[in-house]
């Protein structure tokens, strides 16, 4: 332990030798079951969402595929796919990362793992009930909040439990100095509770009148995908890149700038210029969205400074996942900034470009970063052997290929679609025909994403089974380690 | 891969540390630029933050100005157009105040604000020549005939309505209908020379 | 020094800014908007939907139609909404006062539906399109829209064809020997689609071409405030006079 690292903020253990210092192993062991269950749920819901995404992608170019059953119609599968990716994958994965990082960075044990385990199960039940409700036709009709009302109590109770005990874990920290990831994740914890409750209240429970619903919906969607998701994902990236490369995070101030920038400018919706709203609302939304250049720059400079000249001795697939996530963040947010520019907005308003941008954020940025985090953290909390590099590399390749094919094809397809849509000489069926090649490519991409999800789930399940079986059978474990 | 990291997490871990590289001044510049262009954008496209202004209208005034006019407003606008196009504004001024000593005012003029419009209609029809007292001030009139052969009954009605009901000039008299104009024109059909003030005063006002 | 509470407040304020600007602001401005009387007809606009149309909105919501169809028309100068015949005026806040939830949509995989009730009032066409979108398109054109057969009942024709059955275009031969009877959900959905009309002229959308000659342009805006009786254009007579005063 060098004293140099102690003087700089954020990492080293408390100096007083008389205080009981928790070892990493003890900390990881305290996190074991909640973190594992969160990550496992995330992986499984990711796979479910990916499979539904494959169906959606096929239906977009072959609309007759499985169209005759009401439970499998496009309009019901699409919301289940998106919501499963957010509430089934992103939120539990965020919890897993958050709890583990609060413990590790604060050098404290996880508070009440039993309660957190229960909360994880309740959350999963909520997502399951919500998804089935949508398929049965009970969708609320509000984008990103389609779960019917009867699913909400499960989600809210689970979140309350997790929130309280995560906050208690944070509060019980022994390392007082805060590392940037901690404030990113703590802010995200409270932030999701606020936006979710406010949006549910204003859109589902006591809906506001008329077009104000469009405003609230845009507010919620951008806060969810641009603020909350970024906060969690960047919190993870700002931890794992320094951790895996052994270098310090380049600048505390850039992290601060990115944080405040995202909080200030990220949540203003990306309203189309022609939305049925008084012109000041889309104008304000556009100005704030363009100002997101600032946090993007801060993130880019921070990571460039951290990684400058880094040459690992052996290629690290976990690091490649995290870095791909960081690059996807920059790409996705740049797509957002571009779409806010007026002529571009008019061109791309109702096209697949927006779907591509959401995909890059959810799967490219957050998915990739979290996959890396999961592959790093799970062997630690299970006290098991790390994953084989080959397995991680395969998973990473499937994910990268899927994201690039799906996201890239949809983005390009969206641009062509926009050009055709804005040209009144092109009849509408021809606009549709023009998008078909891109949709075919995107189906290939979604297939790869299904593979990636299944690989992750399979790897996690097998490692968990192995470790838990070994745990049950204590002697076998010590034999394996010998 | 874990062995790549300079720190190993199985020891009493060194979690990552954070550096304090300063933020370049250029960031302040970028913030300034964003702020400036943001303001410009909101000024131009924000519609004044008004609830009723939608694109492509620029402002509340713009929406107001484009509103289709009611019947009365139509007539007034028509009269205003004639007032400008026929050259009335040249002598009597757009303000209706005339040129002191030379051209009599229409704003507040007792001739204009009389109970009925007949004399005004007659003046427009055939012109006015000679000394005339307008609201107590003496003028030497030399107004040409403008109405006969140039303006229809509706036009003269619109013009006289404009003059008599122009609130900006302070005039609040009654409006004039084309029927009233027609009746006056029939009355003075036989005449073809400019009026004098005495002859006009002999005409009934209504 | 404990900056904790200060930081917390700072974060809270920063993040609330978007809520204040994008939720509270619009709510204060538009949240209490009510239907307003039309200048010409005196009727309130918008009107609440009929019972069937209201139920149709539920069917629209449950089947996620808004994931492919938008319900918002842009102004003439932006894009090609007008030229595609999707509306004769843009949609504004007043058009959505009775929608709950507002399903304005964010993708145009299919055409915009804000004015479909005016564009396509034929119930039979709409039913045929929902049952099998390909059936209503001329051959050679491919529709991307999925079928919704579960909203209909498919019966073998025995004797006379039921009057409630869909009459498909002659080019469609897919259902020979069968008749397709719409269920209540399908009829409600069609009633909802027919209720989607946004043509009523509104105060906030006057005609963009200001008349240079206000008199000649009395019918510039469709319907509202057409004056009675001042129709004769005086343009030719209002030319600057070339008469010299007769001295």
Tab-separated table of N, CA and C in Angstrom, chain C residues 79-188:
chain	number	residue	atom	x	y	z
C	79	UNK	N	-41.156	19.164	-43.370
C	79	UNK	CA	-41.491	17.807	-43.770
C	79	UNK	C	-42.586	17.783	-44.804
C	80	UNK	N	-43.168	16.600	-44.971
C	80	UNK	CA	-44.119	16.434	-46.063
C	80	UNK	C	-45.469	15.953	-45.578
C	81	UNK	N	-45.804	16.242	-44.313
C	81	UNK	CA	-47.072	15.731	-43.779
C	81	UNK	C	-48.267	16.196	-44.589
C	82	UNK	N	-48.261	17.505	-44.941
C	82	UNK	CA	-49.387	18.034	-45.698
C	82	UNK	C	-49.461	17.387	-47.063
C	83	UNK	N	-48.286	17.314	-47.708
C	83	UNK	CA	-48.292	16.807	-49.080
C	83	UNK	C	-48.679	15.341	-49.139
C	84	UNK	N	-48.468	14.632	-48.049
C	84	UNK	CA	-48.900	13.241	-48.034
C	84	UNK	C	-50.364	13.115	-47.704
C	85	UNK	N	-51.002	14.247	-47.487
C	85	UNK	CA	-52.433	14.195	-47.209
C	85	UNK	C	-52.759	13.764	-45.805
C	86	UNK	N	-51.777	13.883	-44.892
C	86	UNK	CA	-52.028	13.425	-43.541
C	86	UNK	C	-52.780	14.444	-42.715
C	87	UNK	N	-52.979	15.623	-43.226
C	87	UNK	CA	-53.749	16.616	-42.488
C	87	UNK	C	-53.728	17.917	-43.242
C	88	UNK	N	-54.704	18.808	-42.923
C	88	UNK	CA	-54.701	20.108	-43.588
C	88	UNK	C	-54.233	21.194	-42.632
C	89	UNK	N	-54.002	20.822	-41.383
C	89	UNK	CA	-53.373	21.746	-40.459
C	89	UNK	C	-52.588	20.912	-39.458
C	90	UNK	N	-51.644	21.553	-38.787
C	90	UNK	CA	-50.846	20.817	-37.807
C	90	UNK	C	-51.681	20.551	-36.561
C	91	UNK	N	-51.232	19.585	-35.766
C	91	UNK	CA	-51.947	19.289	-34.517
C	91	UNK	C	-51.355	20.136	-33.396
C	92	UNK	N	-52.223	20.538	-32.513
C	92	UNK	CA	-51.802	21.362	-31.381
C	92	UNK	C	-52.383	20.779	-30.096
C	93	UNK	N	-52.095	21.440	-28.993
C	93	UNK	CA	-52.508	20.901	-27.696
C	93	UNK	C	-54.008	20.649	-27.629
C	94	UNK	N	-54.786	21.526	-28.253
C	94	UNK	CA	-56.237	21.394	-28.150
C	94	UNK	C	-56.739	20.066	-28.697
C	95	UNK	N	-55.997	19.469	-29.624
C	95	UNK	CA	-56.478	18.235	-30.241
C	95	UNK	C	-56.428	17.042	-29.304
C	96	UNK	N	-55.654	17.136	-28.216
C	96	UNK	CA	-55.443	15.970	-27.375
C	96	UNK	C	-56.117	16.080	-26.018
C	97	UNK	N	-57.022	17.055	-25.876
C	97	UNK	CA	-57.565	17.302	-24.548
C	97	UNK	C	-58.341	16.126	-23.983
C	98	UNK	N	-58.956	15.337	-24.844
C	98	UNK	CA	-59.755	14.234	-24.321
C	98	UNK	C	-59.051	12.891	-24.451
C	99	UNK	N	-57.768	12.904	-24.783
C	99	UNK	CA	-57.048	11.646	-24.903
C	99	UNK	C	-56.422	11.276	-23.581
C	100	UNK	N	-56.707	10.054	-23.130
C	100	UNK	CA	-55.992	9.599	-21.961
C	100	UNK	C	-55.813	8.102	-22.047
C	101	UNK	N	-54.656	7.553	-22.309
C	101	UNK	CA	-53.421	8.295	-22.470
C	101	UNK	C	-53.273	8.918	-23.856
C	102	UNK	N	-52.441	9.965	-23.927
C	102	UNK	CA	-52.155	10.576	-25.217
C	102	UNK	C	-51.205	9.647	-25.964
C	103	UNK	N	-51.682	9.111	-27.082
C	103	UNK	CA	-50.857	8.123	-27.794
C	103	UNK	C	-50.347	8.762	-29.074
C	104	UNK	N	-49.543	9.814	-28.897
C	104	UNK	CA	-49.091	10.555	-30.067
C	104	UNK	C	-48.047	9.796	-30.867
C	105	UNK	N	-47.482	8.747	-30.292
C	105	UNK	CA	-46.551	7.921	-31.045
C	105	UNK	C	-45.212	8.591	-31.269
C	106	UNK	N	-44.183	7.748	-31.506
C	106	UNK	CA	-42.865	8.316	-31.749
C	106	UNK	C	-42.171	7.664	-32.925
C	107	UNK	N	-42.869	6.827	-33.632
C	107	UNK	CA	-42.276	6.166	-34.784
C	107	UNK	C	-43.278	6.203	-35.919
C	108	UNK	N	-42.752	6.266	-37.147
C	108	UNK	CA	-43.659	6.186	-38.296
C	108	UNK	C	-43.284	4.987	-39.139
C	109	UNK	N	-43.518	3.821	-38.575
C	109	UNK	CA	-43.374	2.625	-39.388
C	109	UNK	C	-44.585	2.554	-40.315
C	110	UNK	N	-45.685	3.112	-39.840
C	110	UNK	CA	-46.885	3.235	-40.648
C	110	UNK	C	-47.264	4.698	-40.747
C	111	UNK	N	-48.218	5.061	-41.593
C	111	UNK	CA	-48.556	6.473	-41.769
C	111	UNK	C	-49.191	7.071	-40.519
C	112	UNK	N	-49.184	8.389	-40.494
C	112	UNK	CA	-49.756	9.132	-39.380
C	112	UNK	C	-51.277	8.990	-39.379
C	113	UNK	N	-51.862	8.939	-38.184
C	113	UNK	CA	-53.304	8.694	-38.093
C	113	UNK	C	-54.079	9.851	-37.487
C	114	UNK	N	-53.461	11.014	-37.327
C	114	UNK	CA	-54.164	12.091	-36.625
C	114	UNK	C	-55.448	12.475	-37.321
C	115	UNK	N	-55.488	12.351	-38.642
C	115	UNK	CA	-56.631	12.815	-39.402
C	115	UNK	C	-57.258	11.689	-40.195
C	116	UNK	N	-57.064	10.459	-39.747
C	116	UNK	CA	-57.500	9.312	-40.551
C	116	UNK	C	-59.014	9.295	-40.702
C	117	UNK	N	-59.723	9.864	-39.714
C	117	UNK	CA	-61.187	9.871	-39.786
C	117	UNK	C	-61.704	10.674	-40.957
C	118	UNK	N	-60.919	11.672	-41.372
C	118	UNK	CA	-61.306	12.476	-42.533
C	118	UNK	C	-60.792	11.851	-43.813
C	119	UNK	N	-59.581	11.323	-43.721
C	119	UNK	CA	-58.910	10.783	-44.902
C	119	UNK	C	-59.556	9.481	-45.361
C	120	UNK	N	-59.995	8.653	-44.410
C	120	UNK	CA	-60.487	7.326	-44.756
C	120	UNK	C	-61.703	6.997	-43.902
C	121	UNK	N	-62.842	7.593	-44.194
C	121	UNK	CA	-64.012	7.344	-43.344
C	121	UNK	C	-64.725	6.035	-43.651
C	122	UNK	N	-64.250	5.312	-44.644
C	122	UNK	CA	-64.933	4.090	-45.033
C	122	UNK	C	-64.669	2.980	-44.026
C	123	UNK	N	-65.710	2.629	-43.296
C	123	UNK	CA	-65.576	1.648	-42.229
C	123	UNK	C	-65.110	0.306	-42.766
C	124	UNK	N	-65.667	-0.075	-43.896
C	124	UNK	CA	-65.355	-1.371	-44.467
C	124	UNK	C	-63.871	-1.465	-44.819
C	125	UNK	N	-63.338	-0.358	-45.381
C	125	UNK	CA	-61.926	-0.354	-45.737
C	125	UNK	C	-61.058	-0.538	-44.499
C	126	UNK	N	-61.421	0.198	-43.458
C	126	UNK	CA	-60.625	0.127	-42.231
C	126	UNK	C	-60.660	-1.278	-41.646
C	127	UNK	N	-61.849	-1.889	-41.649
C	127	UNK	CA	-61.955	-3.246	-41.110
C	127	UNK	C	-61.107	-4.210	-41.929
C	128	UNK	N	-61.211	-4.093	-43.252
C	128	UNK	CA	-60.426	-4.989	-44.103
C	128	UNK	C	-58.943	-4.778	-43.860
C	129	UNK	N	-58.552	-3.514	-43.665
C	129	UNK	CA	-57.140	-3.206	-43.470
C	129	UNK	C	-56.617	-3.781	-42.167
C	130	UNK	N	-57.444	-3.703	-41.137
C	130	UNK	CA	-56.992	-4.238	-39.846
C	130	UNK	C	-56.934	-5.758	-39.888
C	131	UNK	N	-57.923	-6.363	-40.561
C	131	UNK	CA	-57.933	-7.831	-40.616
C	131	UNK	C	-56.718	-8.344	-41.376
C	132	UNK	N	-56.480	-7.739	-42.539
C	132	UNK	CA	-55.360	-8.184	-43.370
C	132	UNK	C	-54.891	-7.005	-44.199
C	133	UNK	N	-53.876	-6.292	-43.714
C	133	UNK	CA	-53.476	-5.050	-44.398
C	133	UNK	C	-53.116	-5.256	-45.858
C	134	UNK	N	-52.594	-6.409	-46.175
C	134	UNK	CA	-52.188	-6.631	-47.564
C	134	UNK	C	-53.387	-6.643	-48.501
C	135	UNK	N	-54.571	-6.984	-47.950
C	135	UNK	CA	-55.741	-7.108	-48.816
C	135	UNK	C	-56.181	-5.778	-49.401
C	136	UNK	N	-55.859	-4.688	-48.743
C	136	UNK	CA	-56.351	-3.397	-49.221
C	136	UNK	C	-55.338	-2.674	-50.085
C	137	UNK	N	-54.188	-3.275	-50.302
C	137	UNK	CA	-53.179	-2.631	-51.122
C	137	UNK	C	-53.205	-3.209	-52.521
C	138	UNK	N	-52.929	-2.373	-53.532
C	138	UNK	CA	-52.844	-2.927	-54.888
C	138	UNK	C	-51.681	-3.908	-54.962
C	139	UNK	N	-51.823	-4.862	-55.872
C	139	UNK	CA	-50.781	-5.891	-55.948
C	139	UNK	C	-49.462	-5.237	-56.320
C	140	UNK	N	-48.391	-5.763	-55.792
C	140	UNK	CA	-47.086	-5.185	-56.056
C	140	UNK	C	-46.620	-4.343	-54.886
C	141	UNK	N	-47.581	-3.834	-54.091
C	141	UNK	CA	-47.182	-3.064	-52.913
C	141	UNK	C	-47.237	-3.966	-51.697
C	142	UNK	N	-46.211	-3.871	-50.880
C	142	UNK	CA	-46.178	-4.730	-49.698
C	142	UNK	C	-46.458	-3.894	-48.463
C	143	UNK	N	-47.323	-4.423	-47.610
C	143	UNK	CA	-47.590	-3.711	-46.372
C	143	UNK	C	-46.761	-4.322	-45.260
C	144	UNK	N	-46.296	-3.477	-44.362
C	144	UNK	CA	-45.497	-3.951	-43.255
C	144	UNK	C	-46.326	-4.210	-42.008
C	145	UNK	N	-47.610	-3.954	-42.105
C	145	UNK	CA	-48.449	-4.000	-40.906
C	145	UNK	C	-48.887	-5.426	-40.632
C	146	UNK	N	-48.836	-5.844	-39.379
C	146	UNK	CA	-49.268	-7.205	-39.083
C	146	UNK	C	-50.775	-7.354	-39.171
C	147	UNK	N	-51.207	-8.598	-39.261
C	147	UNK	CA	-52.638	-8.887	-39.281
C	147	UNK	C	-53.173	-8.902	-37.858
C	148	UNK	N	-54.472	-8.717	-37.763
C	148	UNK	CA	-55.127	-8.808	-36.450
C	148	UNK	C	-56.340	-9.712	-36.534
C	149	UNK	N	-56.147	-10.966	-36.906
C	149	UNK	CA	-57.310	-11.844	-37.096
C	149	UNK	C	-58.054	-12.148	-35.812
C	150	UNK	N	-57.377	-11.956	-34.671
C	150	UNK	CA	-58.054	-12.292	-33.426
C	150	UNK	C	-59.107	-11.262	-33.032
C	151	UNK	N	-59.174	-10.181	-33.789
C	151	UNK	CA	-60.244	-9.217	-33.546
C	151	UNK	C	-61.476	-9.538	-34.375
C	152	UNK	N	-61.392	-10.626	-35.120
C	152	UNK	CA	-62.488	-10.954	-36.028
C	152	UNK	C	-62.875	-12.405	-35.856
C	153	UNK	N	-64.020	-12.733	-36.420
C	153	UNK	CA	-64.499	-14.107	-36.388
C	153	UNK	C	-64.541	-14.605	-37.817
C	154	UNK	N	-64.024	-15.778	-38.043
C	154	UNK	CA	-63.942	-16.318	-39.404
C	154	UNK	C	-64.907	-17.483	-39.528
C	155	UNK	N	-65.925	-17.273	-40.344
C	155	UNK	CA	-66.955	-18.313	-40.470
C	155	UNK	C	-67.046	-18.799	-41.896
C	156	UNK	N	-67.362	-20.066	-42.066
C	156	UNK	CA	-67.610	-20.575	-43.407
C	156	UNK	C	-68.956	-20.031	-43.866
C	157	UNK	N	-68.991	-19.612	-45.115
C	157	UNK	CA	-70.246	-19.061	-45.631
C	157	UNK	C	-71.243	-20.190	-45.837
C	158	UNK	N	-72.407	-20.082	-45.186
C	158	UNK	CA	-73.458	-21.069	-45.414
C	158	UNK	C	-74.674	-20.309	-45.905
C	159	UNK	N	-74.939	-20.444	-47.159
C	159	UNK	CA	-76.092	-19.738	-47.691
C	159	UNK	C	-75.729	-18.302	-47.993
C	160	UNK	N	-76.464	-17.371	-47.370
C	160	UNK	CA	-76.251	-15.953	-47.652
C	160	UNK	C	-75.039	-15.431	-46.879
C	161	UNK	N	-74.383	-14.442	-47.497
C	161	UNK	CA	-73.274	-13.789	-46.789
C	161	UNK	C	-73.863	-12.840	-45.742
C	162	UNK	N	-73.309	-12.844	-44.540
C	162	UNK	CA	-73.834	-11.983	-43.485
C	162	UNK	C	-73.618	-10.521	-43.839
C	163	UNK	N	-74.607	-9.660	-43.554
C	163	UNK	CA	-74.416	-8.229	-43.856
C	163	UNK	C	-73.302	-7.604	-43.026
C	164	UNK	N	-72.935	-8.231	-41.905
C	164	UNK	CA	-71.881	-7.662	-41.076
C	164	UNK	C	-70.493	-8.037	-41.574
C	165	UNK	N	-70.415	-8.902	-42.567
C	165	UNK	CA	-69.112	-9.381	-43.014
C	165	UNK	C	-68.359	-8.293	-43.757
C	166	UNK	N	-67.043	-8.390	-43.730
C	166	UNK	CA	-66.203	-7.431	-44.451
C	166	UNK	C	-66.297	-7.712	-45.944
C	167	UNK	N	-66.389	-6.627	-46.710
C	167	UNK	CA	-66.375	-6.791	-48.172
C	167	UNK	C	-64.976	-6.420	-48.659
C	168	UNK	N	-64.214	-7.420	-49.036
C	168	UNK	CA	-62.834	-7.177	-49.461
C	168	UNK	C	-62.792	-6.655	-50.880
C	169	UNK	N	-61.720	-5.943	-51.243
C	169	UNK	CA	-61.570	-5.533	-52.642
C	169	UNK	C	-61.489	-6.750	-53.545
C	170	UNK	N	-61.869	-6.556	-54.796
C	170	UNK	CA	-61.956	-7.684	-55.725
C	170	UNK	C	-60.607	-8.356	-55.929
C	171	UNK	N	-59.532	-7.580	-55.750
C	171	UNK	CA	-58.205	-8.145	-56.002
C	171	UNK	C	-57.781	-9.148	-54.941
C	172	UNK	N	-58.489	-9.166	-53.820
C	172	UNK	CA	-58.071	-10.024	-52.728
C	172	UNK	C	-58.854	-11.309	-52.768
C	173	UNK	N	-58.159	-12.430	-52.873
C	173	UNK	CA	-58.861	-13.705	-52.986
C	173	UNK	C	-58.539	-14.637	-51.832
C	174	UNK	N	-57.990	-14.070	-50.750
C	174	UNK	CA	-57.493	-14.952	-49.695
C	174	UNK	C	-58.561	-15.679	-48.913
C	175	UNK	N	-59.750	-15.135	-48.834
C	175	UNK	CA	-60.735	-15.737	-47.942
C	175	UNK	C	-61.918	-16.300	-48.718
C	176	UNK	N	-61.638	-17.014	-49.769
C	176	UNK	CA	-62.707	-17.615	-50.570
C	176	UNK	C	-63.489	-18.604	-49.733
C	177	UNK	N	-64.801	-18.442	-49.757
C	177	UNK	CA	-65.634	-19.402	-49.039
C	177	UNK	C	-65.804	-19.067	-47.564
C	178	UNK	N	-65.134	-18.040	-47.115
C	178	UNK	CA	-65.268	-17.660	-45.709
C	178	UNK	C	-65.753	-16.230	-45.611
C	179	UNK	N	-66.448	-15.948	-44.503
C	179	UNK	CA	-66.808	-14.565	-44.261
C	179	UNK	C	-66.154	-14.129	-42.950
C	180	UNK	N	-65.735	-12.877	-42.953
C	180	UNK	CA	-65.012	-12.357	-41.786
C	180	UNK	C	-65.925	-11.358	-41.083
C	181	UNK	N	-66.342	-11.707	-39.883
C	181	UNK	CA	-67.238	-10.854	-39.108
C	181	UNK	C	-66.408	-10.122	-38.058
C	182	UNK	N	-66.453	-8.802	-38.030
C	182	UNK	CA	-65.689	-8.095	-36.992
C	182	UNK	C	-66.305	-8.294	-35.618
C	183	UNK	N	-65.436	-8.517	-34.644
C	183	UNK	CA	-65.915	-8.587	-33.259
C	183	UNK	C	-66.076	-7.178	-32.724
C	184	UNK	N	-66.596	-7.100	-31.486
C	184	UNK	CA	-66.861	-5.775	-30.936
C	184	UNK	C	-65.593	-4.931	-30.859
C	185	UNK	N	-64.473	-5.552	-30.525
C	185	UNK	CA	-63.228	-4.796	-30.416
C	185	UNK	C	-62.853	-4.152	-31.745
C	186	UNK	N	-63.048	-4.898	-32.831
C	186	UNK	CA	-62.695	-4.352	-34.138
C	186	UNK	C	-63.599	-3.177	-34.486
C	187	UNK	N	-64.887	-3.322	-34.220
C	187	UNK	CA	-65.817	-2.230	-34.516
C	187	UNK	C	-65.498	-1.008	-33.667
C	188	UNK	N	-65.149	-1.237	-32.408
C	188	UNK	CA	-64.800	-0.114	-31.546
C	188	UNK	C	-63.548	0.580	-32.071
